[in-house]
PDB file of C-alpha atoms in Angstrom:
ATOM      1  CA  MET A 982     -15.040  14.942  16.350  1.00  0.00           C
ATOM      2  CA  SER A 983     -17.396  17.800  15.461  1.00  0.00           C
ATOM      3  CA  GLN A 984     -20.451  17.337  13.339  1.00  0.00           C
ATOM      4  CA  PRO A 985     -20.004  18.107   9.634  1.00  0.00           C
ATOM      5  CA  VAL A 986     -20.849  21.563   8.423  1.00  0.00           C
ATOM      6  CA  SER A 987     -21.435  22.372   4.781  1.00  0.00           C
ATOM      7  CA  PRO A 988     -22.166  26.093   4.510  1.00  0.00           C
ATOM      8  CA  GLU A 989     -23.363  27.756   1.378  1.00  0.00           C
ATOM      9  CA  PRO A 990     -20.858  30.028  -0.384  1.00  0.00           C
ATOM     10  CA  THR A 991     -20.337  33.198   1.606  1.00  0.00           C
ATOM     11  CA  GLU A 992     -20.887  35.477  -1.394  1.00  0.00           C
ATOM     12  CA  PRO A 993     -23.383  33.969  -3.874  1.00  0.00           C
ATOM     13  CA  ASP A 994     -23.334  35.446  -7.368  1.00  0.00           C
ATOM     14  CA  GLY A 995     -25.536  38.514  -7.539  1.00  0.00           C
ATOM     15  CA  ALA A 996     -25.700  38.982  -3.766  1.00  0.00           C
ATOM     16  CA  GLY A 997     -26.872  42.455  -2.827  1.00  0.00           C
ATOM     17  CA  ARG A 998     -27.567  43.608  -6.392  1.00  0.00           C
ATOM     18  CA  SER A 999     -30.800  45.523  -7.051  1.00  0.00           C
ATOM     19  CA  ALA A1000     -32.730  45.772 -10.332  1.00  0.00           C
ATOM     20  CA  PRO A1001     -31.922  48.794 -12.563  1.00  0.00           C
ATOM     21  CA  PRO A1002     -34.323  51.767 -12.157  1.00  0.00           C
ATOM     22  CA  GLN A1003     -37.160  52.198 -14.683  1.00  0.00           C
ATOM     23  CA  LEU A1004     -36.944  55.670 -16.239  1.00  0.00           C
ATOM     24  CA  PRO A1005     -39.979  57.609 -17.550  1.00  0.00           C
ATOM     25  CA  ALA A1006     -40.435  57.516 -21.326  1.00  0.00           C
ATOM     26  CA  ARG A1007     -39.765  61.255 -21.735  1.00  0.00           C
ATOM     27  CA  ARG A1008     -36.245  60.790 -20.304  1.00  0.00           C
ATOM     28  CA  ARG A1009     -35.148  58.390 -23.083  1.00  0.00           C
ATOM     29  CA  SER A1010     -32.321  60.743 -24.059  1.00  0.00           C
ATOM     30  CA  ARG A1011     -30.466  59.666 -20.888  1.00  0.00           C
ATOM     31  CA  TRP A1012     -30.280  55.975 -21.892  1.00  0.00           C
ATOM     32  CA  PRO A1013     -26.905  56.333 -23.692  1.00  0.00           C
ATOM     33  CA  TRP A1014     -25.409  57.723 -20.493  1.00  0.00           C
ATOM     34  CA  ILE A1015     -26.937  54.928 -18.412  1.00  0.00           C
ATOM     35  CA  ALA A1016     -25.680  52.292 -20.877  1.00  0.00           C
ATOM     36  CA  ALA A1017     -22.157  53.732 -20.742  1.00  0.00           C
ATOM     37  CA  ALA A1018     -22.212  53.723 -16.960  1.00  0.00           C
ATOM     38  CA  VAL A1019     -23.429  50.126 -16.830  1.00  0.00           C
ATOM     39  CA  ALA A1020     -20.706  49.107 -19.286  1.00  0.00           C
ATOM     40  CA  ALA A1021     -18.082  50.759 -17.103  1.00  0.00           C
ATOM     41  CA  VAL A1022     -19.372  48.911 -14.027  1.00  0.00           C
ATOM     42  CA  VAL A1023     -19.254  45.601 -15.919  1.00  0.00           C
ATOM     43  CA  VAL A1024     -15.638  46.250 -16.933  1.00  0.00           C
ATOM     44  CA  VAL A1025     -14.639  47.070 -13.342  1.00  0.00           C
ATOM     45  CA  ALA A1026     -16.444  43.969 -12.031  1.00  0.00           C
ATOM     46  CA  ALA A1027     -14.661  41.804 -14.574  1.00  0.00           C
ATOM     47  CA  VAL A1028     -11.292  43.153 -13.472  1.00  0.00           C
ATOM     48  CA  VAL A1029     -12.136  42.443  -9.826  1.00  0.00           C
ATOM     49  CA  VAL A1030     -13.171  38.863 -10.642  1.00  0.00           C
ATOM     50  CA  VAL A1031      -9.981  38.205 -12.618  1.00  0.00           C
ATOM     51  CA  ALA A1032      -7.784  39.652  -9.871  1.00  0.00           C
ATOM     52  CA  THR A1033      -9.496  37.422  -7.313  1.00  0.00           C
ATOM     53  CA  ARG A1034      -9.309  34.250  -9.355  1.00  0.00           C
ATOM     54  CA  ASP A1035      -5.696  34.430 -10.419  1.00  0.00           C
ATOM     55  CA  GLY A1036      -4.456  34.821  -6.860  1.00  0.00           C
ATOM     56  CA  GLY A1037      -2.603  38.012  -7.704  1.00  0.00           C
ATOM     57  CA  SER A1038      -4.008  39.828  -4.714  1.00  0.00           C
ATOM     58  CA  SER A1039      -5.120  38.259  -1.456  1.00  0.00           C
ATOM     59  CA  GLY A1040      -6.214  41.492   0.233  1.00  0.00           C
ATOM     60  CA  GLY A1041      -9.441  41.196   2.196  1.00  0.00           C
ATOM     61  CA  ARG A1042     -10.321  37.717   0.905  1.00  0.00           C
ATOM     62  CA  THR A1043     -12.289  35.031   2.700  1.00  0.00           C
ATOM     63  CA  VAL A1044     -11.076  31.489   2.043  1.00  0.00           C
ATOM     64  CA  ARG A1045     -12.894  28.361   3.213  1.00  0.00           C
ATOM     65  CA  ILE A1046     -10.708  25.419   4.267  1.00  0.00           C
ATOM     66  CA  GLY A1047     -12.226  22.025   5.005  1.00  0.00           C
ATOM     67  CA  VAL A1048     -10.713  20.177   7.982  1.00  0.00           C
ATOM     68  CA  THR A1049     -11.650  17.356  10.346  1.00  0.00           C
ATOM     69  CA  ASP A1050     -10.160  18.808  13.548  1.00  0.00           C
ATOM     70  CA  ALA A1051     -11.225  22.454  13.622  1.00  0.00           C
ATOM     71  CA  SER A1052     -11.431  22.447  17.431  1.00  0.00           C
ATOM     72  CA  GLN A1053      -7.677  21.972  17.772  1.00  0.00           C
ATOM     73  CA  PRO A1054      -6.044  25.160  19.153  1.00  0.00           C
ATOM     74  CA  TYR A1055      -3.397  25.363  16.429  1.00  0.00           C
ATOM     75  CA  TRP A1056      -6.060  26.267  13.873  1.00  0.00           C
ATOM     76  CA  LYS A1057      -6.795  29.441  15.859  1.00  0.00           C
ATOM     77  CA  THR A1058      -3.092  30.313  15.616  1.00  0.00           C
ATOM     78  CA  TYR A1059      -3.180  29.572  11.898  1.00  0.00           C
ATOM     79  CA  THR A1060      -6.274  31.683  11.140  1.00  0.00           C
ATOM     80  CA  ASP A1061      -4.902  34.614  13.153  1.00  0.00           C
ATOM     81  CA  LEU A1062      -1.638  34.517  11.191  1.00  0.00           C
ATOM     82  CA  ALA A1063      -3.515  34.281   7.887  1.00  0.00           C
ATOM     83  CA  LYS A1064      -5.319  37.512   8.727  1.00  0.00           C
ATOM     84  CA  GLN A1065      -2.240  39.309  10.044  1.00  0.00           C
ATOM     85  CA  ARG A1066       0.216  38.334   7.308  1.00  0.00           C
ATOM     86  CA  LEU A1067      -1.904  37.666   4.235  1.00  0.00           C
ATOM     87  CA  ASP A1068      -5.025  39.742   4.979  1.00  0.00           C
ATOM     88  CA  VAL A1069      -7.012  36.552   4.378  1.00  0.00           C
ATOM     89  CA  THR A1070      -9.964  35.620   6.562  1.00  0.00           C
ATOM     90  CA  VAL A1071      -9.864  31.831   6.848  1.00  0.00           C
ATOM     91  CA  THR A1072     -13.179  30.136   7.554  1.00  0.00           C
ATOM     92  CA  LEU A1073     -12.704  26.588   8.800  1.00  0.00           C
ATOM     93  CA  VAL A1074     -15.403  24.157   7.705  1.00  0.00           C
ATOM     94  CA  ASN A1075     -15.337  21.087   9.937  1.00  0.00           C
ATOM     95  CA  PHE A1076     -16.362  17.608   8.792  1.00  0.00           C
ATOM     96  CA  GLY A1077     -17.030  14.596  10.986  1.00  0.00           C
ATOM     97  CA  ASP A1078     -16.749  12.159   8.082  1.00  0.00           C
ATOM     98  CA  TYR A1079     -13.588  11.779   5.998  1.00  0.00           C
ATOM     99  CA  SER A1080     -15.658  11.032   2.901  1.00  0.00           C
ATOM    100  CA  GLN A1081     -17.084  14.568   2.774  1.00  0.00           C
ATOM    101  CA  PRO A1082     -14.281  17.180   2.371  1.00  0.00           C
ATOM    102  CA  ASN A1083     -13.247  16.148  -1.153  1.00  0.00           C
ATOM    103  CA  PRO A1084     -16.766  16.222  -2.665  1.00  0.00           C
ATOM    104  CA  ALA A1085     -17.326  19.566  -0.899  1.00  0.00           C
ATOM    105  CA  LEU A1086     -14.164  20.918  -2.541  1.00  0.00           C
ATOM    106  CA  LYS A1087     -15.252  19.593  -5.919  1.00  0.00           C
ATOM    107  CA  GLU A1088     -18.652  21.304  -5.548  1.00  0.00           C
ATOM    108  CA  LYS A1089     -16.968  24.643  -4.685  1.00  0.00           C
ATOM    109  CA  GLN A1090     -18.235  24.700  -1.108  1.00  0.00           C
ATOM    110  CA  LEU A1091     -14.551  25.082  -0.152  1.00  0.00           C
ATOM    111  CA  GLU A1092     -11.443  26.630  -1.663  1.00  0.00           C
ATOM    112  CA  LEU A1093      -9.016  24.148  -0.048  1.00  0.00           C
ATOM    113  CA  ASN A1094      -9.054  21.198   2.292  1.00  0.00           C
ATOM    114  CA  GLN A1095      -6.443  19.785   4.651  1.00  0.00           C
ATOM    115  CA  PHE A1096      -7.176  16.368   6.137  1.00  0.00           C
ATOM    116  CA  GLN A1097      -5.699  13.683   3.868  1.00  0.00           C
ATOM    117  CA  HIS A1098      -2.473  12.187   2.618  1.00  0.00           C
ATOM    118  CA  ILE A1099      -1.472  11.584  -0.995  1.00  0.00           C
ATOM    119  CA  GLN A1100      -2.610   7.962  -0.994  1.00  0.00           C
ATOM    120  CA  TYR A1101      -6.110   8.870   0.183  1.00  0.00           C
ATOM    121  CA  LEU A1102      -6.312  11.658  -2.414  1.00  0.00           C
ATOM    122  CA  ALA A1103      -5.153   9.309  -5.186  1.00  0.00           C
ATOM    123  CA  ASN A1104      -7.765   6.731  -4.216  1.00  0.00           C
ATOM    124  CA  TYR A1105     -10.467   9.420  -4.206  1.00  0.00           C
ATOM    125  CA  ASN A1106      -9.484  10.861  -7.597  1.00  0.00           C
ATOM    126  CA  VAL A1107      -9.491   7.442  -9.249  1.00  0.00           C
ATOM    127  CA  THR A1108     -12.746   6.194  -7.750  1.00  0.00           C
ATOM    128  CA  ALA A1109     -14.606   9.521  -8.065  1.00  0.00           C
ATOM    129  CA  HIS A1110     -13.129  10.396 -11.499  1.00  0.00           C
ATOM    130  CA  ASP A1111     -11.953  13.711 -10.065  1.00  0.00           C
ATOM    131  CA  ASP A1112      -8.710  15.703 -10.411  1.00  0.00           C
ATOM    132  CA  LEU A1113      -8.049  17.442  -7.090  1.00  0.00           C
ATOM    133  CA  GLN A1114      -4.410  18.477  -6.695  1.00  0.00           C
ATOM    134  CA  PRO A1115      -2.003  18.896  -3.743  1.00  0.00           C
ATOM    135  CA  ILE A1116      -0.289  22.280  -3.404  1.00  0.00           C
ATOM    136  CA  GLY A1117       1.588  21.948  -0.125  1.00  0.00           C
ATOM    137  CA  ALA A1118       2.715  19.309   2.359  1.00  0.00           C
ATOM    138  CA  THR A1119       2.083  19.411   6.104  1.00  0.00           C
ATOM    139  CA  ALA A1120       3.409  16.350   7.946  1.00  0.00           C
ATOM    140  CA  VAL A1121       3.809  12.592   7.967  1.00  0.00           C
ATOM    141  CA  TYR A1122       2.572  10.684  10.985  1.00  0.00           C
ATOM    142  CA  PRO A1123       4.555   7.448  11.458  1.00  0.00           C
ATOM    143  CA  LEU A1124       2.342   4.365  11.760  1.00  0.00           C
ATOM    144  CA  PRO A1125       3.414   2.381  14.837  1.00  0.00           C
ATOM    145  CA  LEU A1126       3.327  -1.327  15.635  1.00  0.00           C
ATOM    146  CA  TYR A1127       2.420  -1.688  19.317  1.00  0.00           C
ATOM    147  CA  SER A1128       2.886  -4.593  21.702  1.00  0.00           C
ATOM    148  CA  LEU A1129       2.044  -4.830  25.399  1.00  0.00           C
ATOM    149  CA  THR A1130       3.790  -8.187  25.746  1.00  0.00           C
ATOM    150  CA  TYR A1131       7.030  -7.842  23.797  1.00  0.00           C
ATOM    151  CA  THR A1132       9.560  -5.026  23.857  1.00  0.00           C
ATOM    152  CA  SER A1133      11.028  -5.568  20.398  1.00  0.00           C
ATOM    153  CA  VAL A1134       9.996  -6.875  17.009  1.00  0.00           C
ATOM    154  CA  SER A1135      12.543  -9.677  17.208  1.00  0.00           C
ATOM    155  CA  ALA A1136      10.903 -10.954  20.394  1.00  0.00           C
ATOM    156  CA  ILE A1137       7.538 -11.521  18.710  1.00  0.00           C
ATOM    157  CA  PRO A1138       7.311 -15.313  18.271  1.00  0.00           C
ATOM    158  CA  ALA A1139       6.589 -17.142  15.040  1.00  0.00           C
ATOM    159  CA  ASP A1140       2.894 -17.523  14.234  1.00  0.00           C
ATOM    160  CA  ALA A1141       1.896 -14.889  16.790  1.00  0.00           C
ATOM    161  CA  LYS A1142      -1.250 -12.968  15.849  1.00  0.00           C
ATOM    162  CA  VAL A1143      -0.654  -9.407  14.670  1.00  0.00           C
ATOM    163  CA  ALA A1144      -3.610  -7.119  13.926  1.00  0.00           C
ATOM    164  CA  ILE A1145      -3.745  -4.547  11.130  1.00  0.00           C
ATOM    165  CA  PRO A1146      -6.627  -2.331   9.919  1.00  0.00           C
ATOM    166  CA  ASN A1147      -8.883  -3.952   7.322  1.00  0.00           C
ATOM    167  CA  ASP A1148      -9.754  -0.881   5.227  1.00  0.00           C
ATOM    168  CA  ALA A1149      -7.933  -0.499   1.917  1.00  0.00           C
ATOM    169  CA  ILE A1150      -6.214   2.758   2.849  1.00  0.00           C
ATOM    170  CA  ASN A1151      -4.690   1.611   6.159  1.00  0.00           C
ATOM    171  CA  GLN A1152      -4.266  -2.085   5.355  1.00  0.00           C
ATOM    172  CA  ALA A1153      -1.646  -1.449   2.664  1.00  0.00           C
ATOM    173  CA  ARG A1154       0.388   0.797   4.917  1.00  0.00           C
ATOM    174  CA  GLY A1155       0.089  -1.641   7.806  1.00  0.00           C
ATOM    175  CA  LEU A1156       1.452  -4.413   5.611  1.00  0.00           C
ATOM    176  CA  LEU A1157       4.339  -2.191   4.509  1.00  0.00           C
ATOM    177  CA  VAL A1158       5.155  -1.526   8.177  1.00  0.00           C
ATOM    178  CA  LEU A1159       5.191  -5.264   8.945  1.00  0.00           C
ATOM    179  CA  GLN A1160       7.411  -5.841   5.919  1.00  0.00           C
ATOM    180  CA  ALA A1161       9.841  -3.130   7.069  1.00  0.00           C
ATOM    181  CA  ALA A1162       9.838  -4.773  10.506  1.00  0.00           C
ATOM    182  CA  GLY A1163      10.819  -8.098   8.963  1.00  0.00           C
ATOM    183  CA  LEU A1164       7.597  -9.895   9.905  1.00  0.00           C
ATOM    184  CA  LEU A1165       6.510 -10.634   6.312  1.00  0.00           C
ATOM    185  CA  THR A1166       7.315  -9.972   2.687  1.00  0.00           C
ATOM    186  CA  LEU A1167       5.007  -8.674  -0.037  1.00  0.00           C
ATOM    187  CA  LYS A1168       5.022  -9.780  -3.654  1.00  0.00           C
ATOM    188  CA  ASN A1169       7.063  -7.399  -5.816  1.00  0.00           C
ATOM    189  CA  GLY A1170       7.870  -5.357  -2.732  1.00  0.00           C
ATOM    190  CA  GLY A1171       4.299  -4.194  -2.188  1.00  0.00           C
ATOM    191  CA  GLY A1172       2.846  -0.747  -2.691  1.00  0.00           C
ATOM    192  CA  ALA A1173       0.273   1.797  -1.573  1.00  0.00           C
ATOM    193  CA  PHE A1174      -2.608  -0.526  -2.498  1.00  0.00           C
ATOM    194  CA  SER A1175      -1.311  -3.908  -1.313  1.00  0.00           C
ATOM    195  CA  SER A1176      -3.684  -6.304   0.457  1.00  0.00           C
ATOM    196  CA  THR A1177      -3.271  -9.489   2.446  1.00  0.00           C
ATOM    197  CA  ALA A1178      -3.537 -11.348  -0.884  1.00  0.00           C
ATOM    198  CA  ASP A1179      -0.118  -9.882  -1.724  1.00  0.00           C
ATOM    199  CA  ILE A1180       1.657 -11.504   1.237  1.00  0.00           C
ATOM    200  CA  GLY A1181       4.483 -13.669  -0.047  1.00  0.00           C
ATOM    201  CA  THR A1182       6.110 -15.049   3.087  1.00  0.00           C
ATOM    202  CA  LYS A1183       5.265 -14.379   6.716  1.00  0.00           C
ATOM    203  CA  LYS A1184       6.579 -15.018  10.202  1.00  0.00           C
ATOM    204  CA  VAL A1185       3.336 -14.000  11.937  1.00  0.00           C
ATOM    205  CA  ASP A1186      -0.381 -14.604  11.512  1.00  0.00           C
ATOM    206  CA  VAL A1187      -1.905 -11.373  10.177  1.00  0.00           C
ATOM    207  CA  VAL A1188      -5.392 -10.580  11.486  1.00  0.00           C
ATOM    208  CA  THR A1189      -7.443  -7.817   9.824  1.00  0.00           C
ATOM    209  CA  LEU A1190      -9.805  -5.772  11.987  1.00  0.00           C
ATOM    210  CA  ASP A1191     -11.613  -2.452  11.764  1.00  0.00           C
ATOM    211  CA  ALA A1192      -9.078   0.295  12.455  1.00  0.00           C
ATOM    212  CA  SER A1193     -11.021   1.272  15.584  1.00  0.00           C
ATOM    213  CA  GLN A1194     -10.650  -2.268  17.016  1.00  0.00           C
ATOM    214  CA  THR A1195      -6.928  -2.992  16.721  1.00  0.00           C
ATOM    215  CA  ALA A1196      -6.083  -1.190  19.981  1.00  0.00           C
ATOM    216  CA  GLY A1197      -8.837  -3.072  21.819  1.00  0.00           C
ATOM    217  CA  ALA A1198      -7.601  -6.407  20.510  1.00  0.00           C
ATOM    218  CA  LEU A1199      -4.121  -5.545  21.748  1.00  0.00           C
ATOM    219  CA  LYS A1200      -5.328  -4.519  25.200  1.00  0.00           C
ATOM    220  CA  SER A1201      -7.484  -7.628  25.534  1.00  0.00           C
ATOM    221  CA  GLY A1202      -4.512  -9.859  24.777  1.00  0.00           C
ATOM    222  CA  SER A1203      -6.133 -11.489  21.743  1.00  0.00           C
ATOM    223  CA  VAL A1204      -3.188 -10.382  19.569  1.00  0.00           C
ATOM    224  CA  ALA A1205       0.515 -10.145  20.361  1.00  0.00           C
ATOM    225  CA  ALA A1206       0.973  -6.892  18.472  1.00  0.00           C
ATOM    226  CA  ALA A1207      -1.130  -4.455  16.462  1.00  0.00           C
ATOM    227  CA  ILE A1208      -0.889  -1.603  14.001  1.00  0.00           C
ATOM    228  CA  VAL A1209      -2.791   1.253  15.648  1.00  0.00           C
ATOM    229  CA  ASN A1210      -3.473   4.634  14.048  1.00  0.00           C
ATOM    230  CA  ASN A1211      -2.440   7.618  16.160  1.00  0.00           C
ATOM    231  CA  ASN A1212      -5.937   8.829  17.011  1.00  0.00           C
ATOM    232  CA  TYR A1213      -7.038   5.383  18.215  1.00  0.00           C
ATOM    233  CA  ALA A1214      -3.792   4.883  20.138  1.00  0.00           C
ATOM    234  CA  THR A1215      -4.384   8.170  21.960  1.00  0.00           C
ATOM    235  CA  SER A1216      -8.011   7.374  22.807  1.00  0.00           C
ATOM    236  CA  ALA A1217      -6.988   3.880  24.009  1.00  0.00           C
ATOM    237  CA  GLY A1218      -4.266   5.330  26.226  1.00  0.00           C
ATOM    238  CA  LEU A1219      -1.439   3.426  24.542  1.00  0.00           C
ATOM    239  CA  ALA A1220       1.922   4.791  25.644  1.00  0.00           C
ATOM    240  CA  ARG A1221       4.411   5.670  22.938  1.00  0.00           C
ATOM    241  CA  THR A1222       6.877   3.435  24.740  1.00  0.00           C
ATOM    242  CA  ALA A1223       4.663   0.477  23.770  1.00  0.00           C
ATOM    243  CA  ALA A1224       5.510   1.050  20.097  1.00  0.00           C
ATOM    244  CA  VAL A1225       8.086  -1.553  19.084  1.00  0.00           C
ATOM    245  CA  PHE A1226       8.393  -0.345  15.492  1.00  0.00           C
ATOM    246  CA  GLN A1227       7.190   2.350  13.118  1.00  0.00           C
ATOM    247  CA  ASP A1228       7.770   3.204   9.484  1.00  0.00           C
ATOM    248  CA  ASP A1229      10.444   5.676   8.478  1.00  0.00           C
ATOM    249  CA  PRO A1230       8.767   8.910   7.284  1.00  0.00           C
ATOM    250  CA  ALA A1231      11.753   9.592   5.006  1.00  0.00           C
ATOM    251  CA  SER A1232      11.505   6.225   3.248  1.00  0.00           C
ATOM    252  CA  ALA A1233      10.085   5.772  -0.240  1.00  0.00           C
ATOM    253  CA  SER A1234       7.301   3.546   1.092  1.00  0.00           C
ATOM    254  CA  ALA A1235       6.135   6.340   3.431  1.00  0.00           C
ATOM    255  CA  ALA A1236       6.120   9.036   0.716  1.00  0.00           C
ATOM    256  CA  PRO A1237       2.426   8.537  -0.219  1.00  0.00           C
ATOM    257  CA  TYR A1238       1.447   9.230   3.381  1.00  0.00           C
ATOM    258  CA  VAL A1239       2.494  12.863   3.568  1.00  0.00           C
ATOM    259  CA  ASN A1240      -0.539  14.984   4.423  1.00  0.00           C
ATOM    260  CA  VAL A1241      -1.405  17.828   2.075  1.00  0.00           C
ATOM    261  CA  PHE A1242      -3.475  20.884   1.303  1.00  0.00           C
ATOM    262  CA  ALA A1243      -5.612  20.091  -1.756  1.00  0.00           C
ATOM    263  CA  VAL A1244      -7.407  22.324  -4.259  1.00  0.00           C
ATOM    264  CA  ARG A1245      -9.350  21.962  -7.482  1.00  0.00           C
ATOM    265  CA  ALA A1246      -7.059  21.483 -10.498  1.00  0.00           C
ATOM    266  CA  ALA A1247      -7.958  24.950 -11.821  1.00  0.00           C
ATOM    267  CA  ASP A1248      -6.521  26.495  -8.624  1.00  0.00           C
ATOM    268  CA  LYS A1249      -3.253  24.572  -8.357  1.00  0.00           C
ATOM    269  CA  ASP A1250      -1.209  27.681  -9.264  1.00  0.00           C
ATOM    270  CA  ASN A1251      -3.197  30.116  -7.110  1.00  0.00           C
ATOM    271  CA  ALA A1252      -0.615  32.222  -5.263  1.00  0.00           C
ATOM    272  CA  THR A1253      -2.814  32.948  -2.239  1.00  0.00           C
ATOM    273  CA  TYR A1254      -3.684  29.302  -1.710  1.00  0.00           C
ATOM    274  CA  ARG A1255      -0.026  28.317  -1.910  1.00  0.00           C
ATOM    275  CA  LYS A1256       0.838  30.952   0.693  1.00  0.00           C
ATOM    276  CA  LEU A1257      -1.847  29.518   2.960  1.00  0.00           C
ATOM    277  CA  ALA A1258      -0.288  26.064   2.593  1.00  0.00           C
ATOM    278  CA  GLU A1259       3.152  27.478   3.449  1.00  0.00           C
ATOM    279  CA  LEU A1260       1.733  29.219   6.527  1.00  0.00           C
ATOM    280  CA  TYR A1261       1.153  25.811   8.139  1.00  0.00           C
ATOM    281  CA  HIS A1262       4.919  25.647   8.697  1.00  0.00           C
ATOM    282  CA  ASP A1263       5.100  28.799  10.784  1.00  0.00           C
ATOM    283  CA  PRO A1264       6.882  27.779  14.021  1.00  0.00           C
ATOM    284  CA  ALA A1265       3.881  28.777  16.144  1.00  0.00           C
ATOM    285  CA  VAL A1266       1.545  26.590  14.094  1.00  0.00           C
ATOM    286  CA  GLU A1267       3.936  23.630  14.078  1.00  0.00           C
ATOM    287  CA  GLU A1268       4.342  23.891  17.842  1.00  0.00           C
ATOM    288  CA  GLY A1269       0.564  23.721  18.242  1.00  0.00           C
ATOM    289  CA  VAL A1270       0.321  20.740  15.905  1.00  0.00           C
ATOM    290  CA  GLN A1271       2.874  18.844  17.982  1.00  0.00           C
ATOM    291  CA  LYS A1272       0.999  19.609  21.204  1.00  0.00           C
ATOM    292  CA  SER A1273      -2.228  18.302  19.658  1.00  0.00           C
ATOM    293  CA  ASN A1274      -0.608  15.116  18.334  1.00  0.00           C
ATOM    294  CA  GLY A1275       1.673  14.092  21.166  1.00  0.00           C
ATOM    295  CA  GLY A1276       4.811  15.157  19.317  1.00  0.00           C
ATOM    296  CA  THR A1277       4.358  12.509  16.604  1.00  0.00           C
ATOM    297  CA  ALA A1278       4.249  14.790  13.545  1.00  0.00           C
ATOM    298  CA  ILE A1279       7.218  14.739  11.177  1.00  0.00           C
ATOM    299  CA  PHE A1280       6.885  17.981   9.234  1.00  0.00           C
ATOM    300  CA  ARG A1281       7.589  17.876   5.530  1.00  0.00           C
ATOM    301  CA  GLN A1282       7.975  20.799   3.127  1.00  0.00           C
ATOM    302  CA  VAL A1283       7.573  19.439  -0.390  1.00  0.00           C
ATOM    303  CA  GLY A1284       6.985  21.571  -3.479  1.00  0.00           C
ATOM    304  CA  ALA A1285       3.652  21.494  -5.284  1.00  0.00           C
ATOM    305  CA  ALA A1286       5.164  20.096  -8.493  1.00  0.00           C
ATOM    306  CA  GLU A1287       6.801  17.210  -6.639  1.00  0.00           C
ATOM    307  CA  LEU A1288       3.594  16.438  -4.759  1.00  0.00           C
ATOM    308  CA  GLN A1289       1.590  16.459  -7.976  1.00  0.00           C
ATOM    309  CA  ALA A1290       4.080  14.110  -9.648  1.00  0.00           C
ATOM    310  CA  LEU A1291       3.850  11.761  -6.663  1.00  0.00           C
ATOM    311  CA  LEU A1292       0.059  11.885  -6.879  1.00  0.00           C
ATOM    312  CA  GLN A1293       0.193  10.817 -10.522  1.00  0.00           C
ATOM    313  CA  THR A1294       2.401   7.870  -9.610  1.00  0.00           C
ATOM    314  CA  VAL A1295       0.133   6.717  -6.791  1.00  0.00           C
ATOM    315  CA  GLN A1296      -2.960   7.177  -8.956  1.00  0.00           C
ATOM    316  CA  GLY A1297      -1.324   4.873 -11.492  1.00  0.00           C
ATOM    317  CA  GLN A1298      -0.876   2.305  -8.726  1.00  0.00           C
ATOM    318  CA  ALA A1299      -4.535   2.681  -7.780  1.00  0.00           C
ATOM    319  CA  VAL A1300      -5.635   2.037 -11.362  1.00  0.00           C
ATOM    320  CA  ALA A1301      -3.369  -1.011 -11.550  1.00  0.00           C
ATOM    321  CA  ALA A1302      -4.869  -2.307  -8.311  1.00  0.00           C
ATOM    322  CA  GLY A1303      -8.348  -2.015  -9.814  1.00  0.00           C
ATOM    323  CA  LYS A1304      -9.611   0.831  -7.635  1.00  0.00           C
TER     324      LYS A1304
END
């Protein structure tokens, strides 16, 4: 993953402006004309600023999008299409740490970011007291349960060790996957912020590990099965055929895990930004995404209003969970 980059705004306020000329005292009669000209320039500048901010015209704009995988070829396809179809120059700002793109968006170092799902965004908003908003969906990536010993969930014996990630974001989803697989039940059905303390009944012994270690535990034979995130499964060389179960991306429990484009709340109705979110679903971009992710992406096109309503629901769950 590339090192994080946090560039300064491309066009700081006042860039390129020179001080007004100092006129000789004997030319004072020209001041009214100068004042009128300055006033006219101010009016024109104000109109340009308004037109830019309300998204009414995207012509010739530069938009910074924060991502965590800028080296992937599909982003080149995406930025080329943004220029050709929207006359928008997209500057990708890459981050090597998932904790950075949201604060960068808040601080106006970006116009949008695209790296997170609804649950991650909800957790961030609640803990950081922020109000970033989703404006377009990209895809859901099913979370698989892998086994190198058993070929089906039903074959996993009672009390076998099953590893899941130990971080709050992935642990809840891992538990929901095990519940859907019939390996445990969660109190009140569980939710986007469940933890091992919410396990009601269980067939297997759940082991929590760092997300980067679940694949290693599986390969070493120390666990019978493991929840492994896609990026770690790829780096560990786990074959997709070793996945004995995965969550259903169309299910209600998977809804919080749809990935999104996010903006500041003030920009949630910006027409240009919404068009940029829609552009992700161009067939050429989607084809590139699938090539980069081993064909695991399940593309979702969900309206901004629906995504924002879902965010509010998940944020409520985060508050209830004491985040």
